[in-house]
Amino acid sequence: MKIQLCASQSENLAPYAFKTTGIRVYSFEEVLYHVRHRWRESVDEFLSENMISWVTGLGHSYFASRMKEIRGREKLSDRIFDFLRLVDYFDASELDELRETLEKWELRREWEKLKERADFFAEKMECEQAIPLYRRALEFDENVAVLNNLAVQHMQLGAYDEGLACLARALAVEPKNFRVLLHYVEAAILAGEFEKAAKGIREAVAIDPNHADLAFLLGLMSHEKKDFSAALAYFEKAHAADKTVPFYLQKAADVHLQMRQYEKALKTLQKITVRNSAYYAKEAEIYAAWGDLSRAIKSMTLALRGEPTLYAKLAAYHRLDYDPERADVVIKRAIALSPENNAVRLENARIKKGLGKHREYQAALNEILEGFKADYRIDLS
């Protein structure tokens, strides 16, 4: 066996934290490992000014200089391989395997690569990370799938007007795309554009008059108009038409919850047979609204699956249950998963305030403010 010496021969106490993964690294070799095994999440960061500055701080001025040179290479695969070869860390077989993967990836059109990266963040519920990548993908191609996914991300953030605009662009490309049309109607309803929604429903009925989502959308429109009895009837009708979609019952439970009919909300939710993360998160929400934080915590614990927003919600339940120490432990896990997530940052600030750590509370608020400023500048560009 060959012994490999680390590039750094002294202990480093100041880690570099990758923004996309939240992983902290303490040595140059750990950076190499991160880039090799998480290259999709590393591509915008491993040659950044922040990384080069950190590497310089380790005492590796030669590596920092070479990284600036490598940054000028045109192809991503060349940049990655030149970087990974700065130190004799990986064997040839590991690099050959990665080269094959990268070469296949680079053969794809640019918008597809950006969409793939955006989809990765979308699956993790990291809307703020996904949206800029989808926007960049649209610079290369007015693609319906990209527009649809971008709209979904906007809607998850409550930006329904932006979502509606994206879906209108998608329908201009593919007017008969049924899936996009349904999303358009949903966005129109949530944006308060009921005439546009009604027109979209008529067009959808002409394509597939018996689709369960049509009853769901009519229920959603009734709900937005505060006609709760009609909304419940439509959601139940949608569930009867397709019992494989748990979301219909979740929305019915939401209506009961809004009416403060907590027992009915819970009974409606419990009709769902597939008990997944979404189920337990909704169950926790009902218990919390009902005032049973102990059971809300148990349900949210079952909902956890690595999403930072779920950890933040669990931390909030602990905080509301007058257990700020436990809340602090949980929110630290959320921060490790997504240090840039503003929902996580906001809950962290609340917890610090509850612990009486006013200096840390103020620092957390400042971070949130800076994040909002950065997002504002991005939106203007």
Tab-separated table of C-alpha atoms in Angstrom:
chain	number	residue	atom	x	y	z
A	1	MET	CA	0.000	0.000	0.000
A	2	LYS	CA	1.121	3.515	-0.828
A	3	ILE	CA	1.042	6.139	1.927
A	4	GLN	CA	-0.130	9.538	0.704
A	5	LEU	CA	0.871	12.664	2.568
A	6	CYS	CA	-1.691	15.424	2.941
A	7	ALA	CA	-0.975	18.697	1.196
A	8	SER	CA	-1.583	20.456	4.527
A	9	GLN	CA	0.808	19.425	7.275
A	10	SER	CA	-0.826	21.479	10.024
A	11	GLU	CA	-4.281	21.436	11.608
A	12	ASN	CA	-6.877	23.750	10.070
A	13	LEU	CA	-9.690	25.046	12.300
A	14	ALA	CA	-11.462	27.187	9.677
A	15	PRO	CA	-13.531	24.955	7.373
A	16	TYR	CA	-14.953	25.811	3.975
A	17	ALA	CA	-18.715	25.134	3.737
A	18	PHE	CA	-20.095	24.243	0.307
A	19	LYS	CA	-23.267	26.271	-0.172
A	20	THR	CA	-25.130	23.653	-2.179
A	21	THR	CA	-24.555	20.712	0.158
A	22	GLY	CA	-23.735	22.365	3.485
A	23	ILE	CA	-20.743	20.026	3.807
A	24	ARG	CA	-17.757	21.495	5.664
A	25	VAL	CA	-14.245	20.569	4.551
A	26	TYR	CA	-11.019	21.182	6.422
A	27	SER	CA	-8.343	20.089	3.953
A	28	PHE	CA	-7.560	20.401	0.257
A	29	GLU	CA	-8.022	16.648	-0.143
A	30	GLU	CA	-11.544	16.889	1.246
A	31	VAL	CA	-12.320	19.527	-1.381
A	32	LEU	CA	-11.045	17.158	-4.069
A	33	TYR	CA	-13.228	14.361	-2.697
A	34	HIS	CA	-16.295	16.623	-2.682
A	35	VAL	CA	-15.705	17.720	-6.277
A	36	ARG	CA	-15.078	14.136	-7.436
A	37	HIS	CA	-18.197	12.647	-5.855
A	38	ARG	CA	-20.528	15.678	-5.915
A	39	TRP	CA	-19.409	17.397	-9.080
A	40	ARG	CA	-22.913	18.574	-10.078
A	41	GLU	CA	-23.245	20.479	-6.817
A	42	SER	CA	-19.643	21.740	-6.994
A	43	VAL	CA	-19.385	23.149	-10.517
A	44	ASP	CA	-20.251	26.739	-9.580
A	45	GLU	CA	-18.069	26.777	-6.495
A	46	PHE	CA	-14.851	24.772	-6.667
A	47	LEU	CA	-13.006	27.507	-8.608
A	48	SER	CA	-14.801	30.468	-7.045
A	49	GLU	CA	-13.034	33.421	-5.463
A	50	ASN	CA	-14.192	32.268	-2.023
A	51	MET	CA	-12.678	28.831	-2.555
A	52	ILE	CA	-9.418	30.232	-3.921
A	53	SER	CA	-9.189	32.606	-0.960
A	54	TRP	CA	-9.746	29.717	1.463
A	55	VAL	CA	-7.107	27.590	-0.271
A	56	THR	CA	-4.679	30.509	-0.056
A	57	GLY	CA	-5.428	30.719	3.652
A	58	LEU	CA	-4.345	27.093	4.005
A	59	GLY	CA	-0.917	28.148	2.762
A	60	HIS	CA	-1.357	26.641	-0.707
A	61	SER	CA	-0.545	29.691	-2.796
A	62	TYR	CA	0.643	27.504	-5.699
A	63	PHE	CA	-2.697	25.636	-5.829
A	64	ALA	CA	-4.567	28.947	-5.650
A	65	SER	CA	-2.553	30.281	-8.587
A	66	ARG	CA	-3.175	27.138	-10.630
A	67	MET	CA	-6.906	27.282	-9.826
A	68	LYS	CA	-7.088	30.771	-11.349
A	69	GLU	CA	-5.475	29.393	-14.506
A	70	ILE	CA	-7.780	26.370	-14.604
A	71	ARG	CA	-10.811	28.634	-14.305
A	72	GLY	CA	-10.043	29.897	-17.804
A	73	ARG	CA	-10.460	26.464	-19.425
A	74	GLU	CA	-13.488	26.395	-21.712
A	75	LYS	CA	-14.810	22.874	-21.063
A	76	LEU	CA	-16.161	21.882	-17.668
A	77	SER	CA	-14.580	18.434	-17.915
A	78	ASP	CA	-11.149	20.033	-18.469
A	79	ARG	CA	-11.624	22.326	-15.483
A	80	ILE	CA	-12.652	19.444	-13.231
A	81	PHE	CA	-9.843	17.115	-14.325
A	82	ASP	CA	-7.112	19.738	-14.155
A	83	PHE	CA	-8.310	20.567	-10.634
A	84	LEU	CA	-8.497	16.944	-9.485
A	85	ARG	CA	-4.946	16.328	-10.748
A	86	LEU	CA	-3.428	19.162	-8.720
A	87	VAL	CA	-2.629	16.524	-6.097
A	88	ASP	CA	-1.865	12.843	-6.649
A	89	TYR	CA	-4.991	11.800	-4.743
A	90	PHE	CA	-7.161	9.687	-7.074
A	91	ASP	CA	-6.060	6.636	-8.985
A	92	ALA	CA	-6.474	6.398	-12.753
A	93	SER	CA	-9.554	4.149	-12.638
A	94	GLU	CA	-11.503	6.643	-10.510
A	95	LEU	CA	-10.723	9.492	-12.892
A	96	ASP	CA	-11.423	7.417	-16.002
A	97	GLU	CA	-14.869	6.561	-14.645
A	98	LEU	CA	-15.609	10.222	-13.977
A	99	ARG	CA	-14.285	11.271	-17.417
A	100	GLU	CA	-16.704	8.894	-19.131
A	101	THR	CA	-19.618	10.312	-17.120
A	102	LEU	CA	-18.631	13.912	-17.842
A	103	GLU	CA	-18.080	13.353	-21.556
A	104	LYS	CA	-21.559	11.872	-21.900
A	105	TRP	CA	-22.984	14.759	-19.879
A	106	GLU	CA	-21.237	17.377	-22.017
A	107	LEU	CA	-22.683	15.900	-25.193
A	108	ARG	CA	-26.131	16.907	-24.011
A	109	ARG	CA	-27.547	20.308	-24.838
A	110	GLU	CA	-26.740	23.056	-22.374
A	111	TRP	CA	-30.350	23.569	-21.263
A	112	GLU	CA	-30.653	19.882	-20.399
A	113	LYS	CA	-27.623	20.043	-18.139
A	114	LEU	CA	-28.926	23.121	-16.368
A	115	LYS	CA	-32.363	21.522	-16.005
A	116	GLU	CA	-30.818	18.394	-14.501
A	117	ARG	CA	-29.027	20.446	-11.879
A	118	ALA	CA	-32.163	22.501	-11.189
A	119	ASP	CA	-34.258	19.338	-10.852
A	120	PHE	CA	-31.785	18.081	-8.237
A	121	PHE	CA	-32.474	21.124	-6.057
A	122	ALA	CA	-36.208	21.043	-6.801
A	123	GLU	CA	-36.418	17.495	-5.446
A	124	LYS	CA	-34.759	18.718	-2.251
A	125	MET	CA	-37.355	21.540	-1.991
A	126	GLU	CA	-34.525	24.068	-2.480
A	127	CYS	CA	-36.537	26.493	-4.626
A	128	GLU	CA	-34.082	29.370	-4.248
A	129	GLN	CA	-31.301	27.200	-5.689
A	130	ALA	CA	-33.426	25.708	-8.494
A	131	ILE	CA	-34.991	28.909	-9.865
A	132	PRO	CA	-31.786	30.617	-11.148
A	133	LEU	CA	-30.730	27.392	-12.902
A	134	TYR	CA	-34.109	27.016	-14.629
A	135	ARG	CA	-33.866	30.657	-15.723
A	136	ARG	CA	-30.426	30.061	-17.182
A	137	ALA	CA	-31.743	27.005	-19.018
A	138	LEU	CA	-34.415	29.166	-20.643
A	139	GLU	CA	-31.707	31.402	-22.083
A	140	PHE	CA	-30.763	28.464	-24.334
A	141	ASP	CA	-34.206	27.070	-25.144
A	142	GLU	CA	-37.845	28.083	-24.552
A	143	ASN	CA	-38.504	24.597	-23.260
A	144	VAL	CA	-41.933	23.583	-21.942
A	145	ALA	CA	-40.598	21.207	-19.278
A	146	VAL	CA	-38.270	23.907	-17.937
A	147	LEU	CA	-41.050	26.518	-17.917
A	148	ASN	CA	-43.368	24.102	-16.122
A	149	ASN	CA	-40.789	23.225	-13.463
A	150	LEU	CA	-39.843	26.882	-12.974
A	151	ALA	CA	-43.523	27.711	-12.483
A	152	VAL	CA	-43.856	24.997	-9.847
A	153	GLN	CA	-40.880	26.427	-7.931
A	154	HIS	CA	-42.381	29.930	-8.008
A	155	MET	CA	-45.710	28.582	-6.778
A	156	GLN	CA	-44.084	26.725	-3.905
A	157	LEU	CA	-42.707	30.091	-2.792
A	158	GLY	CA	-46.151	31.664	-3.103
A	159	ALA	CA	-45.200	33.673	-6.204
A	160	TYR	CA	-48.324	32.679	-8.133
A	161	ASP	CA	-48.222	35.542	-10.652
A	162	GLU	CA	-44.704	34.531	-11.697
A	163	GLY	CA	-45.777	30.895	-11.952
A	164	LEU	CA	-48.775	31.859	-14.074
A	165	ALA	CA	-46.575	33.868	-16.432
A	166	CYS	CA	-44.216	30.907	-16.925
A	167	LEU	CA	-47.104	28.540	-17.653
A	168	ALA	CA	-48.627	31.003	-20.131
A	169	ARG	CA	-45.297	30.953	-21.990
A	170	ALA	CA	-45.320	27.148	-21.943
A	171	LEU	CA	-48.848	27.012	-23.377
A	172	ALA	CA	-47.825	29.408	-26.123
A	173	VAL	CA	-45.361	26.706	-27.217
A	174	GLU	CA	-47.670	23.705	-26.610
A	175	PRO	CA	-51.307	24.868	-26.350
A	176	LYS	CA	-52.676	21.322	-25.947
A	177	ASN	CA	-50.268	20.156	-23.234
A	178	PHE	CA	-52.798	18.846	-20.691
A	179	ARG	CA	-50.412	18.684	-17.723
A	180	VAL	CA	-49.236	22.251	-18.268
A	181	LEU	CA	-52.817	23.410	-18.764
A	182	LEU	CA	-53.817	21.964	-15.377
A	183	HIS	CA	-50.878	23.719	-13.717
A	184	TYR	CA	-51.897	26.945	-15.477
A	185	VAL	CA	-55.421	26.696	-14.072
A	186	GLU	CA	-54.063	26.043	-10.564
A	187	ALA	CA	-51.720	29.038	-10.793
A	188	ALA	CA	-54.539	31.248	-12.105
A	189	ILE	CA	-56.786	30.257	-9.200
A	190	LEU	CA	-54.104	30.903	-6.593
A	191	ALA	CA	-53.271	34.229	-8.260
A	192	GLY	CA	-56.953	35.236	-8.050
A	193	GLU	CA	-57.359	35.181	-11.841
A	194	PHE	CA	-60.649	33.274	-11.785
A	195	GLU	CA	-61.752	34.149	-15.346
A	196	LYS	CA	-58.482	32.801	-16.748
A	197	ALA	CA	-58.886	29.715	-14.576
A	198	ALA	CA	-62.449	29.098	-15.786
A	199	LYS	CA	-61.357	29.432	-19.413
A	200	GLY	CA	-58.518	26.978	-18.770
A	201	ILE	CA	-60.902	24.478	-17.166
A	202	ARG	CA	-63.168	24.617	-20.232
A	203	GLU	CA	-60.169	23.895	-22.462
A	204	ALA	CA	-59.090	21.026	-20.197
A	205	VAL	CA	-62.622	19.523	-20.209
A	206	ALA	CA	-62.478	19.462	-24.013
A	207	ILE	CA	-59.296	17.339	-23.813
A	208	ASP	CA	-60.190	14.954	-20.946
A	209	PRO	CA	-63.627	15.604	-19.376
A	210	ASN	CA	-63.336	12.856	-16.735
A	211	HIS	CA	-59.921	13.647	-15.283
A	212	ALA	CA	-60.008	13.763	-11.463
A	213	ASP	CA	-57.884	16.930	-11.385
A	214	LEU	CA	-60.771	18.901	-12.895
A	215	ALA	CA	-62.899	18.269	-9.799
A	216	PHE	CA	-59.883	19.111	-7.654
A	217	LEU	CA	-59.368	22.432	-9.457
A	218	LEU	CA	-63.042	23.326	-9.083
A	219	GLY	CA	-62.641	22.556	-5.396
A	220	LEU	CA	-59.567	24.756	-5.222
A	221	MET	CA	-61.450	27.613	-6.860
A	222	SER	CA	-64.333	27.187	-4.411
A	223	HIS	CA	-61.868	27.196	-1.546
A	224	GLU	CA	-60.243	30.427	-2.748
A	225	LYS	CA	-63.721	31.967	-2.967
A	226	LYS	CA	-64.384	30.872	0.658
A	227	ASP	CA	-67.157	28.450	-0.389
A	228	PHE	CA	-65.878	25.706	1.910
A	229	SER	CA	-68.816	23.302	1.588
A	230	ALA	CA	-68.498	23.282	-2.215
A	231	ALA	CA	-64.731	22.859	-1.925
A	232	LEU	CA	-65.136	19.802	0.305
A	233	ALA	CA	-67.648	18.269	-2.096
A	234	TYR	CA	-65.315	18.742	-5.074
A	235	PHE	CA	-62.278	17.348	-3.222
A	236	GLU	CA	-64.275	14.272	-2.189
A	237	LYS	CA	-65.426	13.893	-5.800
A	238	ALA	CA	-61.820	14.044	-6.999
A	239	HIS	CA	-60.854	11.396	-4.431
A	240	ALA	CA	-63.720	9.152	-5.548
A	241	ALA	CA	-62.554	9.483	-9.164
A	242	ASP	CA	-58.947	8.579	-8.353
A	243	LYS	CA	-58.144	7.113	-4.937
A	244	THR	CA	-54.439	6.803	-5.804
A	245	VAL	CA	-53.873	10.564	-5.348
A	246	PRO	CA	-53.553	11.382	-1.614
A	247	PHE	CA	-53.341	15.121	-2.289
A	248	TYR	CA	-57.102	15.375	-2.808
A	249	LEU	CA	-57.766	14.234	0.762
A	250	GLN	CA	-54.959	16.441	2.062
A	251	LYS	CA	-56.701	19.462	0.556
A	252	ALA	CA	-60.014	18.376	2.089
A	253	ALA	CA	-58.216	18.139	5.438
A	254	ASP	CA	-56.878	21.669	4.849
A	255	VAL	CA	-60.423	22.968	4.467
A	256	HIS	CA	-61.490	21.366	7.748
A	257	LEU	CA	-58.361	22.761	9.361
A	258	GLN	CA	-59.139	26.257	8.140
A	259	MET	CA	-62.621	25.881	9.628
A	260	ARG	CA	-61.000	24.738	12.902
A	261	GLN	CA	-62.669	21.348	12.576
A	262	TYR	CA	-59.571	19.555	13.822
A	263	GLU	CA	-61.110	16.143	14.450
A	264	LYS	CA	-62.700	16.092	10.985
A	265	ALA	CA	-59.391	17.210	9.466
A	266	LEU	CA	-57.592	14.313	11.153
A	267	LYS	CA	-60.248	11.749	10.184
A	268	THR	CA	-60.160	12.949	6.570
A	269	LEU	CA	-56.369	12.710	6.464
A	270	GLN	CA	-56.417	9.222	7.998
A	271	LYS	CA	-58.357	7.938	4.970
A	272	ILE	CA	-55.019	8.095	3.153
A	273	THR	CA	-53.471	4.628	3.139
A	274	VAL	CA	-49.969	5.589	2.012
A	275	ARG	CA	-48.261	7.037	5.082
A	276	ASN	CA	-45.315	8.935	3.598
A	277	SER	CA	-43.448	12.108	4.541
A	278	ALA	CA	-46.195	14.393	3.211
A	279	TYR	CA	-48.807	12.522	5.250
A	280	TYR	CA	-46.937	12.828	8.535
A	281	ALA	CA	-46.079	16.485	7.902
A	282	LYS	CA	-49.775	17.263	7.376
A	283	GLU	CA	-50.682	15.208	10.461
A	284	ALA	CA	-48.171	17.231	12.474
A	285	GLU	CA	-49.684	20.459	11.157
A	286	ILE	CA	-53.151	19.385	12.294
A	287	TYR	CA	-51.979	18.362	15.771
A	288	ALA	CA	-50.058	21.632	16.153
A	289	ALA	CA	-53.103	23.704	15.168
A	290	TRP	CA	-55.157	21.605	17.600
A	291	GLY	CA	-52.708	22.529	20.362
A	292	ASP	CA	-51.193	19.052	20.815
A	293	LEU	CA	-47.527	19.894	20.214
A	294	SER	CA	-46.292	16.625	21.706
A	295	ARG	CA	-48.078	14.606	19.017
A	296	ALA	CA	-47.134	17.182	16.382
A	297	ILE	CA	-43.470	16.580	17.243
A	298	LYS	CA	-43.902	12.796	16.987
A	299	SER	CA	-45.574	13.085	13.578
A	300	MET	CA	-43.028	15.563	12.219
A	301	THR	CA	-40.206	13.282	13.376
A	302	LEU	CA	-41.746	10.548	11.192
A	303	ALA	CA	-41.927	13.014	8.277
A	304	LEU	CA	-38.198	13.812	8.257
A	305	ARG	CA	-36.373	12.713	5.130
A	306	GLY	CA	-33.477	15.098	4.816
A	307	GLU	CA	-35.438	18.196	3.792
A	308	PRO	CA	-34.245	21.278	5.711
A	309	THR	CA	-37.720	22.846	5.795
A	310	LEU	CA	-39.104	19.825	7.656
A	311	TYR	CA	-36.314	20.070	10.233
A	312	ALA	CA	-37.087	23.778	10.608
A	313	LYS	CA	-40.755	22.988	11.210
A	314	LEU	CA	-39.813	20.347	13.807
A	315	ALA	CA	-37.559	22.889	15.508
A	316	ALA	CA	-40.475	25.350	15.563
A	317	TYR	CA	-42.702	22.794	17.287
A	318	HIS	CA	-40.041	22.212	19.950
A	319	ARG	CA	-39.717	25.979	20.415
A	320	LEU	CA	-43.484	26.410	20.758
A	321	ASP	CA	-43.473	23.503	23.226
A	322	TYR	CA	-41.112	25.554	25.428
A	323	ASP	CA	-38.060	23.404	24.694
A	324	PRO	CA	-35.630	25.879	23.062
A	325	GLU	CA	-32.586	23.688	23.786
A	326	ARG	CA	-34.004	20.786	21.768
A	327	ALA	CA	-35.160	23.235	19.104
A	328	ASP	CA	-31.594	24.528	18.857
A	329	VAL	CA	-30.255	20.996	18.299
A	330	VAL	CA	-32.759	20.362	15.490
A	331	ILE	CA	-32.263	23.717	13.751
A	332	LYS	CA	-28.513	23.112	13.648
A	333	ARG	CA	-29.257	19.990	11.624
A	334	ALA	CA	-31.358	22.082	9.232
A	335	ILE	CA	-28.561	24.646	8.904
A	336	ALA	CA	-26.073	21.878	8.096
A	337	LEU	CA	-28.391	20.680	5.324
A	338	SER	CA	-29.109	24.129	3.885
A	339	PRO	CA	-27.246	27.110	5.353
A	340	GLU	CA	-28.707	29.491	2.728
A	341	ASN	CA	-32.364	28.554	3.311
A	342	ASN	CA	-34.209	31.647	4.580
A	343	ALA	CA	-36.957	29.623	6.292
A	344	VAL	CA	-34.253	27.795	8.230
A	345	ARG	CA	-32.473	31.055	9.028
A	346	LEU	CA	-35.680	32.659	10.282
A	347	GLU	CA	-36.470	29.790	12.636
A	348	ASN	CA	-32.861	29.832	13.831
A	349	ALA	CA	-33.262	33.527	14.697
A	350	ARG	CA	-36.453	32.840	16.645
A	351	ILE	CA	-34.763	30.066	18.603
A	352	LYS	CA	-31.749	32.222	19.428
A	353	LYS	CA	-34.116	34.910	20.717
A	354	GLY	CA	-35.898	32.318	22.863
A	355	LEU	CA	-32.573	31.205	24.315
A	356	GLY	CA	-31.725	34.788	25.210
A	357	LYS	CA	-28.791	34.835	22.789
A	358	HIS	CA	-29.529	38.322	21.523
A	359	ARG	CA	-26.227	38.833	19.739
A	360	GLU	CA	-26.671	35.597	17.748
A	361	TYR	CA	-30.326	36.519	17.165
A	362	GLN	CA	-29.305	39.843	15.633
A	363	ALA	CA	-26.602	38.168	13.538
A	364	ALA	CA	-29.144	35.657	12.208
A	365	LEU	CA	-31.532	38.472	11.279
A	366	ASN	CA	-28.743	40.281	9.454
A	367	GLU	CA	-27.968	37.121	7.459
A	368	ILE	CA	-31.624	36.882	6.416
A	369	LEU	CA	-31.642	40.528	5.363
A	370	GLU	CA	-28.487	40.083	3.306
A	371	GLY	CA	-30.028	37.024	1.666
A	372	PHE	CA	-33.128	38.994	0.716
A	373	LYS	CA	-30.949	41.769	-0.705
A	374	ALA	CA	-29.021	39.253	-2.797
A	375	ASP	CA	-32.245	37.697	-4.090
A	376	TYR	CA	-33.551	41.173	-4.959
A	377	ARG	CA	-30.442	41.947	-6.978
A	378	ILE	CA	-30.712	38.595	-8.781
A	379	ASP	CA	-34.352	39.253	-9.695
A	380	LEU	CA	-33.430	42.609	-11.210
A	381	SER	CA	-30.707	41.187	-13.432
